[in-house]
Coordinates of C-alpha atoms and ligand atoms in Angstrom, one line a residue:
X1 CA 135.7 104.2 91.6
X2 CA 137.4 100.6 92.1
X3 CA 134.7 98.2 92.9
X4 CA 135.7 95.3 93.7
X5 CA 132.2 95.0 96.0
X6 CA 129.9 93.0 94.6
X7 CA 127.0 91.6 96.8
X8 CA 124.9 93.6 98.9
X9 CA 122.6 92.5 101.8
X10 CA 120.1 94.7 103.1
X11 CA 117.6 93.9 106.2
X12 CA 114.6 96.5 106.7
X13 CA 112.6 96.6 110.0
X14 CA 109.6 99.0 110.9
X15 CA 107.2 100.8 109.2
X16 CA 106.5 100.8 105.4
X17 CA 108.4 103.7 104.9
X18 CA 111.4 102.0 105.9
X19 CA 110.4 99.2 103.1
X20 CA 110.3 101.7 100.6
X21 CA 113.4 103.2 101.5
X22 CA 114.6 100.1 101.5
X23 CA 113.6 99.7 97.7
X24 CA 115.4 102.8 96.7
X25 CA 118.3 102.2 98.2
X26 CA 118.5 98.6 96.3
X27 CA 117.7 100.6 93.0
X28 CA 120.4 103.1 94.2
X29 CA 123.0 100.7 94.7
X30 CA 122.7 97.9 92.1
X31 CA 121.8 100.6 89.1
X32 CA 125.4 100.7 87.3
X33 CA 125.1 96.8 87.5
X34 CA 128.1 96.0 90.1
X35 CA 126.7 95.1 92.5
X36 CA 124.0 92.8 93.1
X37 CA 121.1 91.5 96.1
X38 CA 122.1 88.3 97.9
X39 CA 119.9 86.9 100.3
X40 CA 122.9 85.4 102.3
X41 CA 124.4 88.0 104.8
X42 CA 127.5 85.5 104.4
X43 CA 128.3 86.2 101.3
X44 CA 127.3 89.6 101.3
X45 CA 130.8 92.4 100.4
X46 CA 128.4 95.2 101.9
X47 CA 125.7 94.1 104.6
X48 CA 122.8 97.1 105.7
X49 CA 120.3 97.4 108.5
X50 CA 117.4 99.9 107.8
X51 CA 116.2 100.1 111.3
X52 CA 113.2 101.3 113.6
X53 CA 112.9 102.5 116.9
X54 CA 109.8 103.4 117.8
X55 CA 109.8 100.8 120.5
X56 CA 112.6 99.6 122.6
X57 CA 112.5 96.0 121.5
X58 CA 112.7 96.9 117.6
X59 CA 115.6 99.0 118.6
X60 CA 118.0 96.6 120.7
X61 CA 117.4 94.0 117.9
X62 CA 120.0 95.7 115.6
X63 CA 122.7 95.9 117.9
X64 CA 121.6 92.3 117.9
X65 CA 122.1 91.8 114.6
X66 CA 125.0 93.9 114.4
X67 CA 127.0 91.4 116.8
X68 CA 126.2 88.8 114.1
X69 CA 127.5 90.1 111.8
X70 CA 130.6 91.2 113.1
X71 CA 132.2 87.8 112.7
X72 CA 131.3 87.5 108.8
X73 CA 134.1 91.1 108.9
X74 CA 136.6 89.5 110.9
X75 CA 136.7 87.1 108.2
X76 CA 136.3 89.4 105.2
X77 CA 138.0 93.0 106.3
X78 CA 137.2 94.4 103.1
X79 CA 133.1 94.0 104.0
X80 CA 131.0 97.3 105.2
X81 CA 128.3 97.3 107.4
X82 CA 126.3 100.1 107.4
X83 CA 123.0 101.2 109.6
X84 CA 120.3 103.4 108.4
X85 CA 116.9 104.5 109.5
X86 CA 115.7 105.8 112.9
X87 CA 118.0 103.6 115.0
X88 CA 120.9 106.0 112.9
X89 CA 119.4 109.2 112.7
X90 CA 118.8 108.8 116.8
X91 CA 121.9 107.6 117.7
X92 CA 124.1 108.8 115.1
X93 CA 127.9 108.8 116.0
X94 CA 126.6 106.9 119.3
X95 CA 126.6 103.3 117.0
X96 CA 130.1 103.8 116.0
X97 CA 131.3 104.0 119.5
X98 CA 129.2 100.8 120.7
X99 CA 129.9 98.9 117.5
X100 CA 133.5 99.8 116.0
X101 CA 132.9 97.8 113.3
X102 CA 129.8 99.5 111.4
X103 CA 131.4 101.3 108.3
X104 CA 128.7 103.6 107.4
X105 CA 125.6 105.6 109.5
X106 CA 123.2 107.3 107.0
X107 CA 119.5 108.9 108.0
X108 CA 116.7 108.4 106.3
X109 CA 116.9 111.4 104.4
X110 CA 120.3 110.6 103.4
X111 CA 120.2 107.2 101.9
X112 CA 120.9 108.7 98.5
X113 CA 124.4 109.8 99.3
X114 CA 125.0 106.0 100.2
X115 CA 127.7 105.6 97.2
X116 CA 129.7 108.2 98.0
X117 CA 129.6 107.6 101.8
X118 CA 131.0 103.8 100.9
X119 CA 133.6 105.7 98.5
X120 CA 135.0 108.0 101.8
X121 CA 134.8 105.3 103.8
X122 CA 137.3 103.3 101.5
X123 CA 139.4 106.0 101.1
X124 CA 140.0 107.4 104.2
X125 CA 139.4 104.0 106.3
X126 CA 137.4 106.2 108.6
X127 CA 133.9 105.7 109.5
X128 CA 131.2 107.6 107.7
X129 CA 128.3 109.1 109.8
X130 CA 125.8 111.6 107.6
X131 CA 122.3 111.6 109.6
X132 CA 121.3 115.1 108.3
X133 CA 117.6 116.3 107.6
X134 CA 119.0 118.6 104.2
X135 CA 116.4 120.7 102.6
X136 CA 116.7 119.4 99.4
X137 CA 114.3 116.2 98.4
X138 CA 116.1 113.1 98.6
X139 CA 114.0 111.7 95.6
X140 CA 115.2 114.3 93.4
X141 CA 118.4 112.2 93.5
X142 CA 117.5 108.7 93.6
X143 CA 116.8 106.2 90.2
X144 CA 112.9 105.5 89.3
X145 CA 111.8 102.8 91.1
X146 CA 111.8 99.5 89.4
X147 CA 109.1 97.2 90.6
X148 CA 108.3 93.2 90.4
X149 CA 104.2 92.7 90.7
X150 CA 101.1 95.1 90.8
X151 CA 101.2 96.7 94.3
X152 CA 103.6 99.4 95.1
X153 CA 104.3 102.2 97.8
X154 CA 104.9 105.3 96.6
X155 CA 106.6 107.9 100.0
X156 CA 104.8 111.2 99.6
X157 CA 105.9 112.4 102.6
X158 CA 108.8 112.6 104.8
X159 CA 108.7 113.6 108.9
X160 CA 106.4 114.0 111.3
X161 CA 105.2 117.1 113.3
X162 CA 102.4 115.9 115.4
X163 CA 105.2 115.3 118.7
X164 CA 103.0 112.8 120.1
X165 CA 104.6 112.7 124.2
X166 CA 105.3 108.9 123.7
X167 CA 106.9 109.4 120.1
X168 CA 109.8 108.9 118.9
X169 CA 109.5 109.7 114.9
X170 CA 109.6 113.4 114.9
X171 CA 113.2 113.0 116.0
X172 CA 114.3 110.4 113.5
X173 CA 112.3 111.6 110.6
X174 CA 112.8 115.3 111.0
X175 CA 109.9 118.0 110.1
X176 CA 107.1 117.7 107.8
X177 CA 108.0 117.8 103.9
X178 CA 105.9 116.9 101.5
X179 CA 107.1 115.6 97.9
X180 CA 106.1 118.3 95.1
X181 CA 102.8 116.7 93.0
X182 CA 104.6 116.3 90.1
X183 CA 107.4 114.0 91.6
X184 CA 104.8 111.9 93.0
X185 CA 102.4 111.9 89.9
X186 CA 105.7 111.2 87.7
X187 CA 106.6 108.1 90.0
X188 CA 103.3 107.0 90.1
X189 CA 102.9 107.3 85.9
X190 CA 106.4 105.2 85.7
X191 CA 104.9 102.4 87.9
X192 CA 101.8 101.8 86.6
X193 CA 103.8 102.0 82.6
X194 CA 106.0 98.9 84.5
X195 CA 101.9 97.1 85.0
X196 CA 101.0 98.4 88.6
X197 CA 97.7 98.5 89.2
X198 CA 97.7 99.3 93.1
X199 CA 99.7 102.5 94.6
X200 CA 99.8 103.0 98.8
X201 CA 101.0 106.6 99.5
X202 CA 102.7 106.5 102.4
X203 CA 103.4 109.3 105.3
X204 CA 103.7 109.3 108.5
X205 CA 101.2 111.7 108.6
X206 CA 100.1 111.3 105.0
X207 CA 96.9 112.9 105.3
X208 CA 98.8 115.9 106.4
X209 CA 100.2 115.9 102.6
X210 CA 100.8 119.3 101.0
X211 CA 102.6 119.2 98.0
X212 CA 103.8 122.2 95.7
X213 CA 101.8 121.9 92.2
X214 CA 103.9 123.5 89.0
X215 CA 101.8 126.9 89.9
X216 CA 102.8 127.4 92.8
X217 CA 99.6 126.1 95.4
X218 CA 99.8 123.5 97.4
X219 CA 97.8 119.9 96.8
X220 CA 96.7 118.3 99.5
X221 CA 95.7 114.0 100.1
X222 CA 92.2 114.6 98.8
X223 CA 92.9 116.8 95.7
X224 CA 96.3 114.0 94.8
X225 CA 93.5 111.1 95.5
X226 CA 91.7 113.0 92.8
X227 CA 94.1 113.1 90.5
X228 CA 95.9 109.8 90.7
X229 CA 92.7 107.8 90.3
X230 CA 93.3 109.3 86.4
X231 CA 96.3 107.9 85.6
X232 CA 96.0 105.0 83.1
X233 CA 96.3 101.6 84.2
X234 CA 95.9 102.6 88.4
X235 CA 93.2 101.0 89.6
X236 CA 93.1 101.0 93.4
X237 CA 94.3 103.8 95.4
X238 CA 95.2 103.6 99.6
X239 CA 97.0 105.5 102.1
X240 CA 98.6 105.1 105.0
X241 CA 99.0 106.1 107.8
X242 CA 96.7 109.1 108.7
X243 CA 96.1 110.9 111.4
X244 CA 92.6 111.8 112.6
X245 CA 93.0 115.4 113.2
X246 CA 94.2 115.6 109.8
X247 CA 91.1 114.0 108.2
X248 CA 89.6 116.7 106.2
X249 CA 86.0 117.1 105.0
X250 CA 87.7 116.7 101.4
X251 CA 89.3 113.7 102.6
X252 CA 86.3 112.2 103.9
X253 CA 84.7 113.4 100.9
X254 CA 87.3 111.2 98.4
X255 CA 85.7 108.2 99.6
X256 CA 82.0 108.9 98.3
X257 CA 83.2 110.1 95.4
X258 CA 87.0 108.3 94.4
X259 CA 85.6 104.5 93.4
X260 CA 89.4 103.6 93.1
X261 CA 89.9 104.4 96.8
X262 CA 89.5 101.4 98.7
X263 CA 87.2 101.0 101.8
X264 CA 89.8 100.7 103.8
X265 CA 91.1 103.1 106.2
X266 CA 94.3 102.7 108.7
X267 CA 93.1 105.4 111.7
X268 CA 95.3 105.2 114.2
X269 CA 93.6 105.8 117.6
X270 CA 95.6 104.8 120.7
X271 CA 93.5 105.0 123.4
X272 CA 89.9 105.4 124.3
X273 CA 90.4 107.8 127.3
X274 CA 90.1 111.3 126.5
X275 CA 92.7 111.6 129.6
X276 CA 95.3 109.6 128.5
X277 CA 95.0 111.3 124.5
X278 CA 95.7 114.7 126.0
X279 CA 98.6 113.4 127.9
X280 CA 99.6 111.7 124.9
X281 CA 99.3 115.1 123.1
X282 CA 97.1 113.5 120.3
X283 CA 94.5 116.4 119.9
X284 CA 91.4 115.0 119.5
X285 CA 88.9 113.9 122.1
X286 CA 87.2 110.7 121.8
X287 CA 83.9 112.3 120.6
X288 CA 85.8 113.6 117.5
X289 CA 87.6 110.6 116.9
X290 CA 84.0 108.9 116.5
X291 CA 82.7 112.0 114.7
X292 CA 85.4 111.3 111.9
X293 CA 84.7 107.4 111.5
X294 CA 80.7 108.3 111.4
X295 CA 81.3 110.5 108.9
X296 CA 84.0 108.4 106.9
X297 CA 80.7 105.6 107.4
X298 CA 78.1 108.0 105.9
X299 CA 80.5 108.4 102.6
X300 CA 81.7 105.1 101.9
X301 CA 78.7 102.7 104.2
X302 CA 81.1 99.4 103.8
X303 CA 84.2 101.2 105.1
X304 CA 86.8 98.8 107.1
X305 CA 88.3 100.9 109.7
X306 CA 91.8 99.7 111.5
X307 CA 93.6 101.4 114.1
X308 CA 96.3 101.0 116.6
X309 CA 96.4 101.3 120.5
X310 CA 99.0 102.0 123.2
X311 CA 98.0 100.4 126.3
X312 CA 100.0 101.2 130.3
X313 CA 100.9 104.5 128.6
X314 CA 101.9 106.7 132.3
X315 CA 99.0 106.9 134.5
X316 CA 96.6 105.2 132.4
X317 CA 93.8 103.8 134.9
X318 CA 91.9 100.8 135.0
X319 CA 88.9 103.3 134.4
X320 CA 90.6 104.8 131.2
X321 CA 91.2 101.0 130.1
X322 CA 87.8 100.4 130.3
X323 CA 86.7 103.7 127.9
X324 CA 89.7 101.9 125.6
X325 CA 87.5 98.6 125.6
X326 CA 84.4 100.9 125.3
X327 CA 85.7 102.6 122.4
X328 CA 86.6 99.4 120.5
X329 CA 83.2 97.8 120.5
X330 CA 81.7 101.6 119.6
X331 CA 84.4 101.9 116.7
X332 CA 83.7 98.5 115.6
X333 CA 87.2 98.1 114.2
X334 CA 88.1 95.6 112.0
X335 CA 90.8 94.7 113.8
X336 CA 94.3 96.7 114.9
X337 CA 98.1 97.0 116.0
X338 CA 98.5 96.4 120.0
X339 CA 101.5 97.4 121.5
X340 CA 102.4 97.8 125.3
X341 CA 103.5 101.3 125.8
X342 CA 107.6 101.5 125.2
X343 CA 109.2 104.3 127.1
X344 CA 111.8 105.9 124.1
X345 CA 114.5 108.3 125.6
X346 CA 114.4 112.0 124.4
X347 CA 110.7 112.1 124.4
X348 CA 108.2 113.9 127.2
X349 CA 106.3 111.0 128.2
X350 CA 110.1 109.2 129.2
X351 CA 109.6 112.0 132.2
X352 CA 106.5 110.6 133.5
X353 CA 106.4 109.0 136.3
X354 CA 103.5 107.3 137.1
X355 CA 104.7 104.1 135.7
X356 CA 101.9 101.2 135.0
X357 CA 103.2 97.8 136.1
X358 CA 104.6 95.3 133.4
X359 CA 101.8 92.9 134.7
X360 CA 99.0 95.2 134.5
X361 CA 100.2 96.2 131.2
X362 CA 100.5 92.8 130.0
X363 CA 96.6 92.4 131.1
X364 CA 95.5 94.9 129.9
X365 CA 97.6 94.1 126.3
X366 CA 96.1 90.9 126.4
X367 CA 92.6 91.6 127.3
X368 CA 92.5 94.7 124.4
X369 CA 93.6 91.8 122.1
X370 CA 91.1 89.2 122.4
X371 CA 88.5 91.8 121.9
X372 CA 90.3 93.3 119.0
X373 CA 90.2 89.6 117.6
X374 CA 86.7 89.0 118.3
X375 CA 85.3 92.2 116.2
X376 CA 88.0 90.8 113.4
X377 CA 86.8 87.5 113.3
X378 CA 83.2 88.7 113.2
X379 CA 84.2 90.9 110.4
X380 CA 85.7 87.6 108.5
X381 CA 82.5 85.9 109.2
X382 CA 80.4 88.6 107.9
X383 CA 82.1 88.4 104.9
X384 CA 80.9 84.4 103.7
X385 CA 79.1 84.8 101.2
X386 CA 79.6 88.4 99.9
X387 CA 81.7 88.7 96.9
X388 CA 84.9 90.7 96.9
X389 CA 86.9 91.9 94.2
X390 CA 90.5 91.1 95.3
X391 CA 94.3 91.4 94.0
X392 CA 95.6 88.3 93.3
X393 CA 99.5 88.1 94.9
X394 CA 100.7 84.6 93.5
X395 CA 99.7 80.7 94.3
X396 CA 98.8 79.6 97.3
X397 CA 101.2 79.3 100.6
X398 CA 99.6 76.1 101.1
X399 CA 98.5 74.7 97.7
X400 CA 100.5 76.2 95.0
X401 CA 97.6 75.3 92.6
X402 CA 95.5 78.1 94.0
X403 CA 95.6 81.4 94.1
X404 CA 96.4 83.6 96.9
X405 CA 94.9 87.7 96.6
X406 CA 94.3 90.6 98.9
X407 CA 90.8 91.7 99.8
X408 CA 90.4 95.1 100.0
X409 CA 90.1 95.3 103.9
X410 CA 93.7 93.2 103.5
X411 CA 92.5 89.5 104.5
X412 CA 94.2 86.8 102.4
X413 CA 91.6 84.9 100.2
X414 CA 92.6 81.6 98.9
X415 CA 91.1 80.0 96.0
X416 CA 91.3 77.7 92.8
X417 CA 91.0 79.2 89.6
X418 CA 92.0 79.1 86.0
X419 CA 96.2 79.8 85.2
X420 CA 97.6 83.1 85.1
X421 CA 95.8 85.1 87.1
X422 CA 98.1 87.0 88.7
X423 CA 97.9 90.8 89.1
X424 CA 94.3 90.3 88.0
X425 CA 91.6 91.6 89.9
X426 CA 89.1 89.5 89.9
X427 CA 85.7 88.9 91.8
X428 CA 86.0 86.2 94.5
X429 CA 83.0 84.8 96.5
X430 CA 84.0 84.3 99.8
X431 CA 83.1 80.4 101.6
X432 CA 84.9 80.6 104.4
X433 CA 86.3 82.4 107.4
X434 CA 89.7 81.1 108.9
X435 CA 91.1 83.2 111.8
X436 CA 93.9 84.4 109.7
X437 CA 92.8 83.8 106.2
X438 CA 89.7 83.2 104.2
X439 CA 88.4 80.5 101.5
X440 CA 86.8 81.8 98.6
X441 CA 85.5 80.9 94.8
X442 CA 86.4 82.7 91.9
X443 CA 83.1 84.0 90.5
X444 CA 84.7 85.6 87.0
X445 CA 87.8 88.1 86.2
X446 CA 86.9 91.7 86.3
Ligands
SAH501 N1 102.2 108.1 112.4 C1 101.4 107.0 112.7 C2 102.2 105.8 113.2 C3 103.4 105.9 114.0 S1 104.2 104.5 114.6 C4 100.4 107.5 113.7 O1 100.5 108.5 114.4 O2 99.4 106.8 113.9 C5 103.0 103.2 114.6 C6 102.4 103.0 115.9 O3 103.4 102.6 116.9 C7 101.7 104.1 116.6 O4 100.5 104.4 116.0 C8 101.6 103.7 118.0 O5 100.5 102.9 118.2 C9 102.9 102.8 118.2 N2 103.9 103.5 119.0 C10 104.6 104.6 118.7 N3 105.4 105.0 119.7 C11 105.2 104.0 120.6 C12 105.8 103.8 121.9 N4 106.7 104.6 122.4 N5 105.4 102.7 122.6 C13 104.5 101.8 122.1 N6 103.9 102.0 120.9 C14 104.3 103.1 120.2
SF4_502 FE1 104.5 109.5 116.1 FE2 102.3 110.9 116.6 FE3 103.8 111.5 114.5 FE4 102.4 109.3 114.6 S1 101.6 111.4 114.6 S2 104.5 109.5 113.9 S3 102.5 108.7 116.7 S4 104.4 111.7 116.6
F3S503 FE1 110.2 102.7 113.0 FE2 111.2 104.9 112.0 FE3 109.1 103.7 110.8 S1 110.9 104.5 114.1 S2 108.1 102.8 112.5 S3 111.1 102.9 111.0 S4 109.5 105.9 111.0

């Protein structure tokens, strides 16, 4: 192939799965060495949107975008713009027709067959759409990942088959599949031989993991957690994001008896109304969501629990707000994502009528939030004094003569400290609270 391409910009939005897609399709692309990342959409010869849709706003943004962009082709015919993620694999030939101009659509499950859908697309001077779900594992065809830093994510899942009512991932992502162990332990081995010292797996439904080992079983999260703790040079271990139905007795186990798995846990909730769950389809009651985190408590006491909420999902009463409210000061959780329900097309809740108001969705967002802050901040301030053992990032934002790392419960601690301490963990005490960071002292390097 003739390239005469050369500079590629790529914009990700959503979830960290996207991010990581996003990664592979930069170590896709710029692999053979012609072609390179530029930061500058401008002077970009091939320009990609990874997008999201789980809510409307996230989704109207690229066609957004898109209409930006569409002035840098007029001037530069040659340029391809291509869209990816669940924006594509939902509307699939659908973004052609609105946007003429986009080159390329590709799924997230088809990202590897980017080269040769920019190849057709030359040659025939027709657009390429390819939003399949094949069977066969996209990461058997994609380059190791190269990495820059300590921390990476590592996909060990694709899909989603929970069908949540509001949801609109099962129908960008396709079905459940789960990566075999030896693909994810063989990623996992490369990265940490490249220095990382931190791995997230990542799943939509990563708890649900189920990988094929060489003898023919399948693995699941608890028995991989096991496992991945003894590779060389891995030190911390997380996952994200699970689902509480999916939180096995070996899962809750792997926190009493994994030290490399951090207390931290991402437990998406959504509401505290056993009511609105079942509409939701979620399949747990409220009781067994606060079964699980008692449990999770009794295995690892210092646990940090995070979760997310939907509030004015259809029919959701003031009452049902109210157990929401309930369940937040009962969960004690430090801190989680708020979003005002988003009605997405396709999905069974888009039928429901009962409609809550914008403004009583917007009180309700609101109220949900300053209690969600309040049990954060008290978390921050709990933590003066104690001493953490945290990942250090890079310098400062503020004072590039400090340090900035990563608490394990993923607060931002700043401190001064001798040079080079980066990718180090080290043990921090902590001075001060901020409301979005703390202040901390480096105690030694550990
Ligand atoms: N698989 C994960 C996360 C899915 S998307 C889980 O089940 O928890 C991340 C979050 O976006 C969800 O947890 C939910 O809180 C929110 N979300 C998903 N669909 C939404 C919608 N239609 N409107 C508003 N928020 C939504
Ligand atoms: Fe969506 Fe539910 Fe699947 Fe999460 S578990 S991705 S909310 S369908
Ligand atoms: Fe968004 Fe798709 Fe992730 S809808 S949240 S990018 S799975």
């Amino acid at each position: 192939m003739n390239i005469v391409m050369r500079k590629l910009y790529l914009r990700t939005f959503g979830c960290q799965m996207n991010e990581y897609d996003s990664a592979r399709i930069v170590d896709l692309l710029t692999d053979d060495g012609e072609i390179v990342l530029t930061e500058r959409a401008d002077e970009a010869d091939i320009i990609l949107f990874n997008t999201c849709s789980v809510r409307e706003k996230a989704q109207e943004k690229v066609f957004h975008d898109l209409g930006r962009v569409r002035a840098l082709k007029t001037a530069k015919p040659d340029m391809i713009i291509g869209v990816g993620g669940c924006v594509a694999s939902q509307e699939g030939e659908a973004i052609v027709k609105r946007a003429p101009y986009v080159d390329i659509v590709f799924g997230p499950q088809t990202l590897h067959h980017l080269p040769e859908l920019i190849a057709a697309r030359r040659q025939t001077g027709k657009p390429q759409v390819d939003i399949r779900f094949p069977e066969i594992e996209k990461f058997d065809h994609l380059p190791p990942p190269r990495v820059e830093g300590v921390s990476a994510f590592v996909s060990i899942m694709e899909g989603c088959g929970k069908y949540c009512t509001y949801c609109i991932v099962p129908y960008t992502r396709g079905k459940e599949i789960s990566r075999p162990f030896e693909s994810v332990l063989l990623e996992v081995a490369d990265l940490a031989d490249q220095g990382v010292k931190e791995i997230t797996l990542l799943g939509q439904n990563v708890n649900a993991y189920r990988g094929q080992k060489e003898d023919g079983g399948l693995m699941d999260l608890a028995e991989l957690l096991a496992y991945l703790s003894e590779v060389p040079g891995i030190e911390r271990l997380r996952f994200t994001t699970s689902h509480p139905c999916e939180m096995s007795p070996a899962l809750i186990e792997a926190f009493a008896r994994l030290p490399k798995l951090v207390s931290h846990l991402h437990l998406p909730v959504q509401s505290g109304s056993d009511r609105v769950l079942a509409a939701m389809k979620r399949g747990y009651t409220v009781l067994e969501y606060k079964s699980i985190i008692r449990k999770l408590r009794r295995a690892r006491p210092n646990l940090s629990i995070t979760s997310d909420f939907i509030v004015g999902f259809p029919g959701e009463t003031d009452d049902d707000f109210a157990a929401t409210l309930k369940l937040v000061e009962d969960a004690r959780f430090d801190g989680a994502f708020n979003f005002i329900y988003s009605e997405r097309p396709g999905t069974p809740a888009a039928n429901l009528t009962n409609i809550v108001p914008r403004d009583v969705q917007q009180a309700r967002f609101e109220a949900l939030q300053s209690l969600l802050d309040a049990y954060y901040q008290s978390y921050s301030a709990a933590m003066v004094d104690t001493v953490q053992r945290v990942l250090v990032t890079g310098p400062a934002a503020k004072n590039g003569a400090e340090w900035q790392a990563r608490t394990d419960n993923n607060r931002v601690v700043n401190f001064a400290g001798a040079k080079d301490l980066i990718g180090q963990y080290v043990n921090v005490r902590v001075t001060r609270a901020f409301a979005h960071s703390l202040r901390g002292e480096w105690v030694d390097a550990s």
